[in-house]
Short mmCIF file of C-alpha atoms and ligand atoms in Angstrom, two decimals:
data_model
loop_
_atom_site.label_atom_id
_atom_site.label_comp_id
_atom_site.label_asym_id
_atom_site.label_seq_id
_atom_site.Cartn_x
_atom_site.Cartn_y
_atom_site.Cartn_z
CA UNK A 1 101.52 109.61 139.22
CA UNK A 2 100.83 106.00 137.45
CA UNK A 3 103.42 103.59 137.77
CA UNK A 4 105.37 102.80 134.26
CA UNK A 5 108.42 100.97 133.36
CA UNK A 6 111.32 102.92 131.47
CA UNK A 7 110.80 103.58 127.94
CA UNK A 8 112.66 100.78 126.75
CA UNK A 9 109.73 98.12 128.78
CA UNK A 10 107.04 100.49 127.73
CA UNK A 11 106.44 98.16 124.48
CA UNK A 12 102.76 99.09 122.77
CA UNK A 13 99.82 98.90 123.81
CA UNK A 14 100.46 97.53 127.11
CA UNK A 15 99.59 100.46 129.51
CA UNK A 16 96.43 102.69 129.43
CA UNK A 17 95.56 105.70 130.79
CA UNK A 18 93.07 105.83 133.91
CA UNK A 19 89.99 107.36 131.73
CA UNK A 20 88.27 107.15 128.69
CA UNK A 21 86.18 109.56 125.77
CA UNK A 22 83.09 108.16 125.04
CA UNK A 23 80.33 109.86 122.93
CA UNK A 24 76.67 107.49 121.32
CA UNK A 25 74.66 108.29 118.47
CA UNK A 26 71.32 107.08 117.74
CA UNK A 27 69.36 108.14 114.65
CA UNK A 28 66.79 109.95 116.57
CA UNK A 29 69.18 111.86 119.06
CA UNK A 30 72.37 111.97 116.50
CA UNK A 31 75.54 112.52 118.51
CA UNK A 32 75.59 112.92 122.32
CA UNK A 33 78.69 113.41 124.44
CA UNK A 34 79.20 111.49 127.72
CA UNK A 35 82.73 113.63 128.10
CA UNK A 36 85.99 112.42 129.56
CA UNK A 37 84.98 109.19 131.99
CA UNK A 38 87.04 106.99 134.20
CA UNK A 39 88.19 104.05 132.10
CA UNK A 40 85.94 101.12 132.12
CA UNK A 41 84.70 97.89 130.67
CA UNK A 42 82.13 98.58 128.24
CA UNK A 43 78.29 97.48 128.60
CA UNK A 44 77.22 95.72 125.69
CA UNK A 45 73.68 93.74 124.70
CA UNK A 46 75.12 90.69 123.82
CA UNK A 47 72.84 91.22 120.25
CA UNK A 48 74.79 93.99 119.58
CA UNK A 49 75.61 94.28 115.85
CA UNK A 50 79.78 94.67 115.98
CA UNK A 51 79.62 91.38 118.08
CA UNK A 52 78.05 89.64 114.86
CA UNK A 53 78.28 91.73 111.97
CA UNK A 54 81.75 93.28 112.77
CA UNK A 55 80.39 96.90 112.30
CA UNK A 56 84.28 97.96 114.39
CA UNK A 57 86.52 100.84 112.95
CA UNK A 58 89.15 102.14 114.69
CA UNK A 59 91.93 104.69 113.96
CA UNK A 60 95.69 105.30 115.53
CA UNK A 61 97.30 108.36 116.04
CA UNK A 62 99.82 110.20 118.33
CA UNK A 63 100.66 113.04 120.83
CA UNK A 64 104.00 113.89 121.73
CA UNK A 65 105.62 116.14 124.50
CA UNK A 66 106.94 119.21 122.96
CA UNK A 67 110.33 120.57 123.07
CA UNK A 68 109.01 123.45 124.89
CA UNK A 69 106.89 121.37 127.42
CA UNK A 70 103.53 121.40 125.60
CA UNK A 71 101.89 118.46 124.34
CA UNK A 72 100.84 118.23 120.08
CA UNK A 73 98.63 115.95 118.35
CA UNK A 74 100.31 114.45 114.73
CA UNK A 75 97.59 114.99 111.57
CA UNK A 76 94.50 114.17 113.71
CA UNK A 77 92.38 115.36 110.99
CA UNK A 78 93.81 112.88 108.67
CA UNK A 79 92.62 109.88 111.17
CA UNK A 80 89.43 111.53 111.53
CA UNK A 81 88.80 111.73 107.88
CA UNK A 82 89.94 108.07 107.34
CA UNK A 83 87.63 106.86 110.09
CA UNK A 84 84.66 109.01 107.91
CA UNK A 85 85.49 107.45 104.51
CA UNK A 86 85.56 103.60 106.34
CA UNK A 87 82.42 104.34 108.47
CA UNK A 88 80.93 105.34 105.01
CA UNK A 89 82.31 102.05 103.36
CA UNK A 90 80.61 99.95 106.41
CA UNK A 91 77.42 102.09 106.84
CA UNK A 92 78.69 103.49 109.83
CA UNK A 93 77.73 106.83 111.29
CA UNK A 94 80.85 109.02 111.75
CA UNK A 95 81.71 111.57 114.98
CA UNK A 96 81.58 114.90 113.54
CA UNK A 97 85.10 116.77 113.25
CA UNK A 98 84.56 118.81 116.36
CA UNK A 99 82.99 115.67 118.21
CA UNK A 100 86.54 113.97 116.82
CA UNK A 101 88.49 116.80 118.15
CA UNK A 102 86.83 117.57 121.33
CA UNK A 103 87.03 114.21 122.42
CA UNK A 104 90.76 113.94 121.76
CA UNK A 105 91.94 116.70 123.39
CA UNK A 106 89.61 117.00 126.51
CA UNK A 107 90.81 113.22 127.54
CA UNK A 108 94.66 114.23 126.00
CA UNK A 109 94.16 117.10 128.36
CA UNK A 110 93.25 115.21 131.32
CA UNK A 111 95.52 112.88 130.60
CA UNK A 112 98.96 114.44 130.57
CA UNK A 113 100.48 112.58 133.54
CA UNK A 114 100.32 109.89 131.17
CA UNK A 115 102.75 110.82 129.22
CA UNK A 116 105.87 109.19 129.10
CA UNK A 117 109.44 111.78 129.28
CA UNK A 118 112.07 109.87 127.02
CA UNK A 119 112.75 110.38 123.06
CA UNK A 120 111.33 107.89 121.23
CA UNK A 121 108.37 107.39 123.55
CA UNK A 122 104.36 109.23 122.85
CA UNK A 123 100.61 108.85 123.98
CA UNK A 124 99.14 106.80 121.59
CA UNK A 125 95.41 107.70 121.11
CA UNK A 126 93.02 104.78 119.79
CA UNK A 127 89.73 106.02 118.50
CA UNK A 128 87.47 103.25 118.00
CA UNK A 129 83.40 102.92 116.15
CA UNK A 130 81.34 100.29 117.28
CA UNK A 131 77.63 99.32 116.18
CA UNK A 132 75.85 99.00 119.50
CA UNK A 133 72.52 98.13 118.19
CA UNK A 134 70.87 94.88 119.32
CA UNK A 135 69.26 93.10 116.50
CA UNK A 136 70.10 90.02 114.18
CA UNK A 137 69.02 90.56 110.49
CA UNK A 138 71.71 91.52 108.13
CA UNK A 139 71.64 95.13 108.06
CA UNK A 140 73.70 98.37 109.67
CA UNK A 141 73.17 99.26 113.22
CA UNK A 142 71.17 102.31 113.87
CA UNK A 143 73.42 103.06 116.96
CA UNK A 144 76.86 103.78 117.35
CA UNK A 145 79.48 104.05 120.18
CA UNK A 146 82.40 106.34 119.88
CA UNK A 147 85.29 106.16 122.39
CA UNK A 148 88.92 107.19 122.98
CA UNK A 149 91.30 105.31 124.82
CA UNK A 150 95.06 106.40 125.36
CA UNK A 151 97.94 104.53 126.10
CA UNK A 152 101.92 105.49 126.84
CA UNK A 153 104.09 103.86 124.41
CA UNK A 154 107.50 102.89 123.09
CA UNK A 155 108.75 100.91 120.26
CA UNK A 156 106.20 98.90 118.59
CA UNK A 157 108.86 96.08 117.30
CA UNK A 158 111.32 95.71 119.50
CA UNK A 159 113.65 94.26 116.73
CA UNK A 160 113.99 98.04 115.60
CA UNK A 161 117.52 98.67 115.93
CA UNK A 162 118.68 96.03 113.54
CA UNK A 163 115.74 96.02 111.35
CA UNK A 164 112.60 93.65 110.91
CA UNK A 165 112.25 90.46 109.21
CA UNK A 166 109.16 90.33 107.11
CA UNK A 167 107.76 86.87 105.43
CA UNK A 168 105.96 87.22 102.02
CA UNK A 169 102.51 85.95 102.02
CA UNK A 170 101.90 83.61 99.19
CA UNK A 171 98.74 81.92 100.59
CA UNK A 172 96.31 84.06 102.56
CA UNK A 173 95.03 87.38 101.38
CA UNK A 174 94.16 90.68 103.48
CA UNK A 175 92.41 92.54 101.10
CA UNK A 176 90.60 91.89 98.04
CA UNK A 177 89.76 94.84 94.68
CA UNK A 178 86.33 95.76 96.17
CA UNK A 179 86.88 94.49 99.80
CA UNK A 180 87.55 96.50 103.08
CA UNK A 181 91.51 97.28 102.10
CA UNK A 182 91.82 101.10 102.06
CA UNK A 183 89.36 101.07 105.36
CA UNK A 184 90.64 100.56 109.33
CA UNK A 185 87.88 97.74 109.84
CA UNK A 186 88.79 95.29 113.15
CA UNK A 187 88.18 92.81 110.44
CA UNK A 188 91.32 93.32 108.60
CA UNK A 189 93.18 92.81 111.41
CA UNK A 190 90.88 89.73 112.51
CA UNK A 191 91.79 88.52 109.19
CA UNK A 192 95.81 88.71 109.15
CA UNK A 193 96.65 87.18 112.63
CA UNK A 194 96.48 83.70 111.29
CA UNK A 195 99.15 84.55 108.72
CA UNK A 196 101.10 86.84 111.13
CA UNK A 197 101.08 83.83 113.84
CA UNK A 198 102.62 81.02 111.31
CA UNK A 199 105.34 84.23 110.23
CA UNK A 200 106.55 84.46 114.18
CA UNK A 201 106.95 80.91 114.24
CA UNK A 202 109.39 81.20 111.29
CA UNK A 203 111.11 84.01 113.56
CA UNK A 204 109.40 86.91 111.16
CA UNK A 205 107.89 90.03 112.56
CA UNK A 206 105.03 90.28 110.49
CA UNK A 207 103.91 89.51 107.21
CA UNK A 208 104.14 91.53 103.91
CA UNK A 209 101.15 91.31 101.94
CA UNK A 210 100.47 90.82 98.36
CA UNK A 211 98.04 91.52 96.55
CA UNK A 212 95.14 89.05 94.88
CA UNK A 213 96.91 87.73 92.38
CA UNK A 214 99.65 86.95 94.66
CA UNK A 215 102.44 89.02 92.72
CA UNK A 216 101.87 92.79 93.73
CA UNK A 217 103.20 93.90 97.00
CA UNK A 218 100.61 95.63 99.24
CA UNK A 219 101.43 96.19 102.50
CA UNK A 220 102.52 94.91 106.29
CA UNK A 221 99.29 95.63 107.32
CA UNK A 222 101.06 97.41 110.79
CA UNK A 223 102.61 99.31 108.13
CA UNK A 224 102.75 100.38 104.53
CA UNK A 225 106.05 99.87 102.65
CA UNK A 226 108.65 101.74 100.65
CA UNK A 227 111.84 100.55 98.72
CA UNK A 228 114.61 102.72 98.33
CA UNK A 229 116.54 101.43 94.77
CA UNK A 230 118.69 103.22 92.89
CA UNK A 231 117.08 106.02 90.94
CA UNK A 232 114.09 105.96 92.80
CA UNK A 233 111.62 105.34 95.91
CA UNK A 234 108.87 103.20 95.40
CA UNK A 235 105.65 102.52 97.47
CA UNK A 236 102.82 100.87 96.33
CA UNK A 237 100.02 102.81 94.65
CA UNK A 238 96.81 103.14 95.98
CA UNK A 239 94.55 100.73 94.43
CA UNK A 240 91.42 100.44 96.97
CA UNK A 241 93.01 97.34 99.07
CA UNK A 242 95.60 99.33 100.70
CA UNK A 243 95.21 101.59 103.27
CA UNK A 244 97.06 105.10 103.67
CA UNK A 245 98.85 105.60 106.06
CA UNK A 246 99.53 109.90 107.84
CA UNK A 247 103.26 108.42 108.28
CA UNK A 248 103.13 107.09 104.44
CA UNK A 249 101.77 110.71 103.38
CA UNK A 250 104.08 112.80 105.29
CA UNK A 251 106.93 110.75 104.24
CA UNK A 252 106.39 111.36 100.65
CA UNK A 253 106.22 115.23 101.24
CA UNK A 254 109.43 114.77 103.07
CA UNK A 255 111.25 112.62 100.59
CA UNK A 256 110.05 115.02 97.42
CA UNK A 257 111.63 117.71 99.44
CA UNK A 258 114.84 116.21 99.95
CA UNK A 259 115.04 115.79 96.20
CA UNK A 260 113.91 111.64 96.18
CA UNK A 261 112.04 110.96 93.03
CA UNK A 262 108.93 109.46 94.91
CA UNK A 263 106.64 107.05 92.78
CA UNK A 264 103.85 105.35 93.43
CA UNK A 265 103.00 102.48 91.39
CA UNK A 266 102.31 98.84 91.10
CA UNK A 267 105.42 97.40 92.62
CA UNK A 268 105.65 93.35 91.93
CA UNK A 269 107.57 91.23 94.35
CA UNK A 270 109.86 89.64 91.22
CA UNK A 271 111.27 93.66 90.90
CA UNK A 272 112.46 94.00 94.61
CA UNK A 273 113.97 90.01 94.13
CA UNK A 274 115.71 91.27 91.00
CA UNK A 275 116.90 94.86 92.09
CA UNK A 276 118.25 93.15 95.46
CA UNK A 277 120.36 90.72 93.11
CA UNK A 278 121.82 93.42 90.45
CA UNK A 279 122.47 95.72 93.71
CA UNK A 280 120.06 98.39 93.02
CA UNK A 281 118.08 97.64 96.27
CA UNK A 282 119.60 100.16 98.74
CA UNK A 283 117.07 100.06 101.71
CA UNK A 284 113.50 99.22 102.42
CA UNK A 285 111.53 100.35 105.01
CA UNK A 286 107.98 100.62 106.52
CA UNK A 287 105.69 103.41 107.93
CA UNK A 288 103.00 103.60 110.15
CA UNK A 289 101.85 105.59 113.30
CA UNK A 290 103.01 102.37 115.71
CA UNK A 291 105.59 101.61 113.63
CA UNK A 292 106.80 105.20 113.15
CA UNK A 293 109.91 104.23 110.65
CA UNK A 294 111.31 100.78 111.04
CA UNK A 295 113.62 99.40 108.57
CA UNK A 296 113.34 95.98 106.49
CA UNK A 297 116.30 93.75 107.71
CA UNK A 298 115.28 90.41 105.41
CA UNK A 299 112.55 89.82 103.38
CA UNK A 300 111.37 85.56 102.58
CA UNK A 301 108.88 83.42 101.67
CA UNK A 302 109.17 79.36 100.81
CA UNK A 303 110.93 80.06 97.33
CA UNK A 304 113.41 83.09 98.00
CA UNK A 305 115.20 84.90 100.92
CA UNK A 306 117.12 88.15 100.61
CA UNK A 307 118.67 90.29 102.82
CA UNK A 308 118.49 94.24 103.01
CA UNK A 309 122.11 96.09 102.88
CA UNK A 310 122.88 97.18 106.38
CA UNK A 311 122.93 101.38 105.42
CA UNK A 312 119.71 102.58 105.68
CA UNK A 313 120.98 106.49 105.32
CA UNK A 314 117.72 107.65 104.07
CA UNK A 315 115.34 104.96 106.55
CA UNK A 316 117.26 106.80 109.64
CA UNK A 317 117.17 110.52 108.29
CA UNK A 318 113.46 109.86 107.76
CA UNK A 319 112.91 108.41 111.11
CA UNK A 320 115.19 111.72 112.94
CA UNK A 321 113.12 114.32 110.66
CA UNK A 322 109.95 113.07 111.58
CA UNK A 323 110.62 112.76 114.95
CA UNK A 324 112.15 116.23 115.28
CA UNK A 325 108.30 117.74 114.02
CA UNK A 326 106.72 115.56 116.31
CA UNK A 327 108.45 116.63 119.08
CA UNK A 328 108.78 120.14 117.86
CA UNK A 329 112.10 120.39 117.70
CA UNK A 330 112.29 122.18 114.37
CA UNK A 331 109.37 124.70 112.88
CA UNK A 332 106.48 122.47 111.39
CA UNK A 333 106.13 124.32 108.26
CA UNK A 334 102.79 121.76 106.84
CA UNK A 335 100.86 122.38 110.06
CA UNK A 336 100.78 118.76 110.91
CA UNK A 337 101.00 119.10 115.16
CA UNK A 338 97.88 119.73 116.47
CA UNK A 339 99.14 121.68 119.93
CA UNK A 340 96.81 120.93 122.91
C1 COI B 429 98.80 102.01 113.83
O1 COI B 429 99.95 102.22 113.44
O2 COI B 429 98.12 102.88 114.39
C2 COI B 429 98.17 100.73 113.64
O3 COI B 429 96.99 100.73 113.59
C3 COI B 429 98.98 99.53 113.48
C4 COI B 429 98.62 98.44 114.45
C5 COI B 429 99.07 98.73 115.83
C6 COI B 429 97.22 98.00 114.38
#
């Protein structure tokens, strides 16, 4: 049995399973499994493209123990269909669906000491695309490198209970109209930690992203955001710089059912200022497969700080709902768990 800490020090992204999926393409031999493997470093030509052209996708998705002591996969054909549109945006070659699927649930399956017991706790499966080729003109790699990686996790912010404290981004930019926004690229992430690392030193979680002209609210870039006011929840639209989220989708289906009028629209950072002074702002709250459900305690930049009211009725029903299908504690009538 590995050795883990209780669920509360599991953290994310700490801990990973003892083996690894891993599958290569090449144009003339297309897509060739290597199966489930022992975990390992990986063996790259120092030429290879992702090192200097940043040809990198990855996805993240979860399993979770089952009330009835199976193990179920959330969406994984949404992640796999994300990874296809961003591999097409970077002129990446794609793992087939059953490649996708195989891989996931042969290493899930060999894999299930791995998963942690308590609530609140899953196997979070990171499916990663890297351009292997070694050459250095400009152009896309010709070879590919698919693995899976798992790893036991807990609470992404550990700030949870009482909320997170997000700072507004009024200088850099994540995404640009046209850019790599709506895709999973490494190089979005590359691209936020400078702004994330001057948030933490103001004692903010992350960052909450606008968009280009700096007035538009995009996203936490862990996590995309909604804003519970008081005739309606609002999330940003998707405009091509954002990228949608399986916890963003589901939560709409969920919210439409419970009778919340959902829209999605061009949400400007002036209207959440403004609602949070005449009252209307109830709750705000992020989504994303780390970040399952994590409320918005305080939202700041240079010119303005305000803080969310301390409810969050609809944030915490959201959270329990979801969490409930995941587990399988109630019937999932969408067919969204994938059971291994
Ligand atoms: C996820 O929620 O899967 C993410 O990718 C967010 C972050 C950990 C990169």
């Amino acid at each position: 049995m590995p050795q883990l800490p209780p669920a509360h020090e599991l953290g994310f992204g700490k801990y990973f399973a003892d083996q690894i999926f891993m599958a290569r393409y090449t144009r003339q031999g297309g897509w060739v499994s290597e199966g489930v493997l022992p975990y390992q470093a990986l063996k790259l030509d120092p030429a290879a493209c992702v090192l200097h052209y940043g040809q990198a996708l990855f996805e993240g998705l979860k399993a979770f123990r089952q009330k009835d002591g199976g193990f179920a996969i959330f969406r994984p054909e949404f992640n796999w269909k994300r990874m296809c549109d961003g591999a097409d945006r970077l002129c990446m070659e794609a793992p087939p669906r059953e490649l996708w699927m195989t891989g996931l649930v042969d290493l899930i399956n060999r894999c299930v000491k791995w998963f942690p017991e308590e609530r609140g706790t899953a196997i979070y499966i990171r499916p990663t695309l890297i351009g292997t080729e070694a050459f250095l003109g400009v152009r896309p790699s010709n070879e590919f490198l698919f693995f899976v990686i798992l790893s036991p996790v807990g609470n992404y912010y550990s700030e949870d209970s009482g909320g997170v404290k997000i700072w507004v981004e009024k200088e850099y930019l994540r995404a640009a109209p046209g850019g790599l926004g709506a895709t999973k690229a490494a190089a979005n992430y590359a691209g936020s930690l400078k702004a994330a690392q001057r948030a933490k030193k103001k004692g903010y979680a992350q960052v909450l992203w606008l968009d280009h002209s700096r007035t538009a609210i995009e996203e936490v870039g862990t996590m995309n955001v909604f804003f519970r006011c008081k005739n309606e929840v609002v999330t940003p639209e998707l405009d091509g710089s954002i990228l949608e989220g399986g916890t963003r989708a589901a939560v709409i289906e969920l919210l439409r059912e419970a009778g919340h009028r959902v829209t999605e629209r061009k949400l400007l950072i002036r209207e959440v200022i403004e609602a949070q002074q005449k009252g209307e702002l109830l709750e705000a709250f992020g989504t994303g497969t780390a970040a399952v459900i994590t409320s918005i305690a305080e939202l700041a930049s240079d010119d303005f700080k305000i803080q969310l009211p301390r409810e969050r009725k609809v944030t915490f029903q959201l959270f329990d709902q979801l969490s409930a299908i995941q587990r399988g504690e109630v019937r999932d009538s969408r067919g969204w768990m994938v059971r291994i």
